């Protein structure tokens, strides 16, 4: 009801000063109007955006030609017209179909000529009517009408009395709470003594659309009409209370802000007088720190531009702190700050030999880098990637390299990182923005040429926040990283002097473009001998120092170390060995603390007391069973041996594969069987043998998933053995991929597989002839005691692997000797 009495209570606001006072209708006048006779045919005046109610006085600006003609003629005559609201307010020339059926008989009170040439007519509603039949449309509308009498209000009806009082109270509350309604309106509402006119008056002036008002006009039941008005007024009161509450809250916040602003201005003036304005002090500090920076003209220009921006900011604003943090970062980054490399190659070699046993390739590459750096004086740092099984010392190599070079050491773990902004940073306009972790670590290192280890690069994640491995492409490109752009820093930073070292357990999950930017160096697992040396030289002294005992308190001889490595650890690296060593030292520390008597030397018998029962390694199984062949496998923790088992039963040639095998491994079994079917003469078998027997191939440890093509020749040998019932050669293992053409293809992980074979007691290994180059790169001590057979055809594998001897109690499979049998 916010526009209540928009045109004034008793006339039209803005009308001429001598406008006639229009009194509100009294109960007696209302009764007279209800008994008054009106013509059955009336001129019809369409109203665009209003509804006239009985008893209510409203001004209407008349602009349409038909309406002007109608008003002029009616004003000369009996001044009685019919007023009906349009259904569509936009209609310029409405027909009877465009009008509502129910309207209000009105009397023209006054016709006024306005200064702009238009006419304003003041109408007073009399009674409701319904259009019965249109009579004419030109020069204006006329129609026969049925004029309604107002339904008498039942006197003494308490419910109606309460309802009338309620809507009057609601209307008065709206007038009081609304700033847009003059307070005089309260007197007008208070002076209305006619209940029906009160309803009509409020309905006419309340803040509702034309359709809602028309609905109230058409409602003949007074009680229902009162309910409709009451619902609308209640909603209006609630909306008004909510609006006032919001306005009060906003005004309160504004008052608080203005108060704080004035206080801060006064405080700033006082500080200026005292000479200790914090903002000025901050700027001076930044300028003082900037004097010692070795940045180029581009960065210097950026810094002073951002510093000027800080001076123009309000210190109490949120952006001021953001700008302060940004300038702090610019000053903290090591622009042009480099440590001097220690180019003593003998010293560097000594440090690398001291900290790590073996790893000749890595040590050789670092010494090459130092040699070139010493001769040339300046060069782009290489991007190295060490990959190999866990626990072989990839990460700790970075520390040793940093010490050998005399550089700062930084390690950044990438495992599970899935947000690109962690590498490139956020734009500083965002709330909580930070530079990327590359820039954060350089700030921590305080030098622009540290040794930077990117740990676990193969475990980078990817999701809707972006792909961090793609963001690393710029960091790890020697041709691009001289101008690395961090979103927070907003300018290029030179990373070309940083020695980046990435580590990975597997290269299969690393993006190909990322691999292309790095120099891949394989860090292999250790032999038993190497592990024993590492334990004696590094692990035991480290654990003795960490647990507060002396080297005289514990001693472990070589045989005990060998048993620990073989039975208490199963890994390529030495992380598990370190844990076992720590347990032995802890037990000795407990004995010392509890003042127990003990012998310093740890014996084989002591291992059961301190460590419990060991686990025997998988050893070679004898060849007494046909169809059981030893294969070599690569795992993420190093090499291992596995057994392929085959059996046959009478049937229809069905092939069954079990052991949690992957698709590639299953395909190898199918290829092997098809090759044997196609070359049955090699084994002296008839073709019917394959059609009359079901074949089952199983790989033990069924809970462990297995996949890959390298068990191809092992499956071939297993199937050939079970069909011929011939023994497989003793102490023999093999690895290689097969094709339907009968070729043997090379596979990877050769060093780890050879170490696993040695641990299992294998004496002979069958490999693809193309894997010979891998054998040539392995140190001689790794190969001692093993004979290698290099093959290129599957027929060669069978010739080497199968003996002439048959197993005891062989299955009865009819074998027809041929020239090629054997």
PDB file of N, CA and C in Angstrom, residues 630-663:
ATOM      1  N   UNK A 630      59.805 -71.558 -14.886  1.00  0.00           N
ATOM      2  CA  UNK A 630      60.137 -70.347 -14.117  1.00  0.00           C
ATOM      3  C   UNK A 630      60.262 -69.147 -15.067  1.00  0.00           C
ATOM      4  N   UNK A 631      59.524 -68.104 -14.755  1.00  0.00           N
ATOM      5  CA  UNK A 631      59.608 -66.861 -15.522  1.00  0.00           C
ATOM      6  C   UNK A 631      60.192 -65.752 -14.681  1.00  0.00           C
ATOM      7  N   UNK A 632      60.575 -64.643 -15.327  1.00  0.00           N
ATOM      8  CA  UNK A 632      61.141 -63.488 -14.631  1.00  0.00           C
ATOM      9  C   UNK A 632      60.200 -62.308 -14.813  1.00  0.00           C
ATOM     10  N   UNK A 633      59.944 -61.574 -13.745  1.00  0.00           N
ATOM     11  CA  UNK A 633      58.989 -60.463 -13.792  1.00  0.00           C
ATOM     12  C   UNK A 633      59.607 -59.209 -13.192  1.00  0.00           C
ATOM     13  N   UNK A 634      59.098 -58.054 -13.651  1.00  0.00           N
ATOM     14  CA  UNK A 634      59.506 -56.763 -13.084  1.00  0.00           C
ATOM     15  C   UNK A 634      58.338 -56.209 -12.284  1.00  0.00           C
ATOM     16  N   UNK A 635      58.618 -55.735 -11.073  1.00  0.00           N
ATOM     17  CA  UNK A 635      57.594 -55.086 -10.249  1.00  0.00           C
ATOM     18  C   UNK A 635      58.105 -53.720  -9.833  1.00  0.00           C
ATOM     19  N   UNK A 636      57.217 -52.944  -9.216  1.00  0.00           N
ATOM     20  CA  UNK A 636      57.604 -51.588  -8.810  1.00  0.00           C
ATOM     21  C   UNK A 636      58.648 -51.594  -7.702  1.00  0.00           C
ATOM     22  N   UNK A 637      58.808 -52.725  -7.029  1.00  0.00           N
ATOM     23  CA  UNK A 637      59.824 -52.816  -5.970  1.00  0.00           C
ATOM     24  C   UNK A 637      61.017 -53.647  -6.425  1.00  0.00           C
ATOM     25  N   UNK A 638      61.137 -53.891  -7.723  1.00  0.00           N
ATOM     26  CA  UNK A 638      62.289 -54.625  -8.245  1.00  0.00           C
ATOM     27  C   UNK A 638      61.861 -55.866  -9.000  1.00  0.00           C
ATOM     28  N   UNK A 639      62.822 -56.769  -9.238  1.00  0.00           N
ATOM     29  CA  UNK A 639      62.537 -57.994  -9.983  1.00  0.00           C
ATOM     30  C   UNK A 639      62.022 -59.096  -9.084  1.00  0.00           C
ATOM     31  N   UNK A 640      61.409 -60.113  -9.721  1.00  0.00           N
ATOM     32  CA  UNK A 640      60.922 -61.271  -8.978  1.00  0.00           C
ATOM     33  C   UNK A 640      60.795 -62.430  -9.959  1.00  0.00           C
ATOM     34  N   UNK A 641      60.685 -63.648  -9.403  1.00  0.00           N
ATOM     35  CA  UNK A 641      60.447 -64.792 -10.281  1.00  0.00           C
ATOM     36  C   UNK A 641      59.005 -65.236 -10.106  1.00  0.00           C
ATOM     37  N   UNK A 642      58.436 -65.827 -11.151  1.00  0.00           N
ATOM     38  CA  UNK A 642      57.085 -66.375 -11.057  1.00  0.00           C
ATOM     39  C   UNK A 642      57.068 -67.718 -11.783  1.00  0.00           C
ATOM     40  N   UNK A 643      56.065 -68.527 -11.489  1.00  0.00           N
ATOM     41  CA  UNK A 643      55.951 -69.853 -12.084  1.00  0.00           C
ATOM     42  C   UNK A 643      54.707 -69.910 -12.950  1.00  0.00           C
ATOM     43  N   UNK A 644      54.859 -70.444 -14.132  1.00  0.00           N
ATOM     44  CA  UNK A 644      53.721 -70.687 -15.015  1.00  0.00           C
ATOM     45  C   UNK A 644      53.428 -72.186 -14.945  1.00  0.00           C
ATOM     46  N   UNK A 645      52.192 -72.524 -14.583  1.00  0.00           N
ATOM     47  CA  UNK A 645      51.784 -73.914 -14.460  1.00  0.00           C
ATOM     48  C   UNK A 645      50.735 -74.233 -15.521  1.00  0.00           C
ATOM     49  N   UNK A 646      50.883 -75.367 -16.171  1.00  0.00           N
ATOM     50  CA  UNK A 646      49.893 -75.807 -17.160  1.00  0.00           C
ATOM     51  C   UNK A 646      49.512 -77.246 -16.885  1.00  0.00           C
ATOM     52  N   UNK A 647      48.251 -77.565 -17.142  1.00  0.00           N
ATOM     53  CA  UNK A 647      47.798 -78.952 -17.033  1.00  0.00           C
ATOM     54  C   UNK A 647      46.796 -79.211 -18.149  1.00  0.00           C
ATOM     55  N   UNK A 648      46.634 -80.495 -18.523  1.00  0.00           N
ATOM     56  CA  UNK A 648      45.683 -80.845 -19.567  1.00  0.00           C
ATOM     57  C   UNK A 648      44.790 -81.964 -19.079  1.00  0.00           C
ATOM     58  N   UNK A 649      43.548 -81.964 -19.573  1.00  0.00           N
ATOM     59  CA  UNK A 649      42.586 -83.027 -19.276  1.00  0.00           C
ATOM     60  C   UNK A 649      41.828 -83.324 -20.556  1.00  0.00           C
ATOM     61  N   UNK A 650      41.199 -84.488 -20.578  1.00  0.00           N
ATOM     62  CA  UNK A 650      40.407 -84.831 -21.744  1.00  0.00           C
ATOM     63  C   UNK A 650      39.276 -83.829 -21.923  1.00  0.00           C
ATOM     64  N   UNK A 651      39.048 -83.404 -23.136  1.00  0.00           N
ATOM     65  CA  UNK A 651      37.999 -82.417 -23.372  1.00  0.00           C
ATOM     66  C   UNK A 651      37.896 -82.068 -24.834  1.00  0.00           C
ATOM     67  N   UNK A 652      37.551 -80.753 -25.086  1.00  0.00           N
ATOM     68  CA  UNK A 652      37.318 -80.330 -26.466  1.00  0.00           C
ATOM     69  C   UNK A 652      38.200 -79.153 -26.864  1.00  0.00           C
ATOM     70  N   UNK A 653      39.357 -79.054 -26.273  1.00  0.00           N
ATOM     71  CA  UNK A 653      40.298 -78.004 -26.680  1.00  0.00           C
ATOM     72  C   UNK A 653      40.056 -76.654 -26.038  1.00  0.00           C
ATOM     73  N   UNK A 654      39.374 -76.596 -24.866  1.00  0.00           N
ATOM     74  CA  UNK A 654      39.083 -75.334 -24.184  1.00  0.00           C
ATOM     75  C   UNK A 654      40.331 -74.832 -23.438  1.00  0.00           C
ATOM     76  N   UNK A 655      40.602 -73.524 -23.542  1.00  0.00           N
ATOM     77  CA  UNK A 655      41.741 -72.911 -22.844  1.00  0.00           C
ATOM     78  C   UNK A 655      41.229 -72.086 -21.662  1.00  0.00           C
ATOM     79  N   UNK A 656      41.708 -72.393 -20.438  1.00  0.00           N
ATOM     80  CA  UNK A 656      41.319 -71.663 -19.228  1.00  0.00           C
ATOM     81  C   UNK A 656      42.562 -70.994 -18.653  1.00  0.00           C
ATOM     82  N   UNK A 657      42.435 -69.703 -18.282  1.00  0.00           N
ATOM     83  CA  UNK A 657      43.560 -68.929 -17.730  1.00  0.00           C
ATOM     84  C   UNK A 657      43.162 -68.398 -16.371  1.00  0.00           C
ATOM     85  N   UNK A 658      43.965 -68.643 -15.347  1.00  0.00           N
ATOM     86  CA  UNK A 658      43.684 -68.148 -13.999  1.00  0.00           C
ATOM     87  C   UNK A 658      44.949 -67.544 -13.401  1.00  0.00           C
ATOM     88  N   UNK A 659      44.757 -66.825 -12.278  1.00  0.00           N
ATOM     89  CA  UNK A 659      45.894 -66.208 -11.592  1.00  0.00           C
ATOM     90  C   UNK A 659      45.863 -64.698 -11.627  1.00  0.00           C
ATOM     91  N   UNK A 660      44.656 -64.108 -11.847  1.00  0.00           N
ATOM     92  CA  UNK A 660      44.518 -62.637 -11.852  1.00  0.00           C
ATOM     93  C   UNK A 660      45.394 -62.020 -12.943  1.00  0.00           C
ATOM     94  N   UNK A 661      45.219 -62.526 -14.166  1.00  0.00           N
ATOM     95  CA  UNK A 661      46.050 -62.088 -15.283  1.00  0.00           C
ATOM     96  C   UNK A 661      45.408 -60.918 -16.008  1.00  0.00           C
ATOM     97  N   UNK A 662      46.253 -60.014 -16.516  1.00  0.00           N
ATOM     98  CA  UNK A 662      45.773 -58.905 -17.322  1.00  0.00           C
ATOM     99  C   UNK A 662      45.545 -59.342 -18.766  1.00  0.00           C
ATOM    100  N   UNK A 663      44.946 -58.443 -19.551  1.00  0.00           N
ATOM    101  CA  UNK A 663      44.602 -58.771 -20.935  1.00  0.00           C
ATOM    102  C   UNK A 663      45.837 -59.135 -21.759  1.00  0.00           C
TER     103      UNK A 663
END
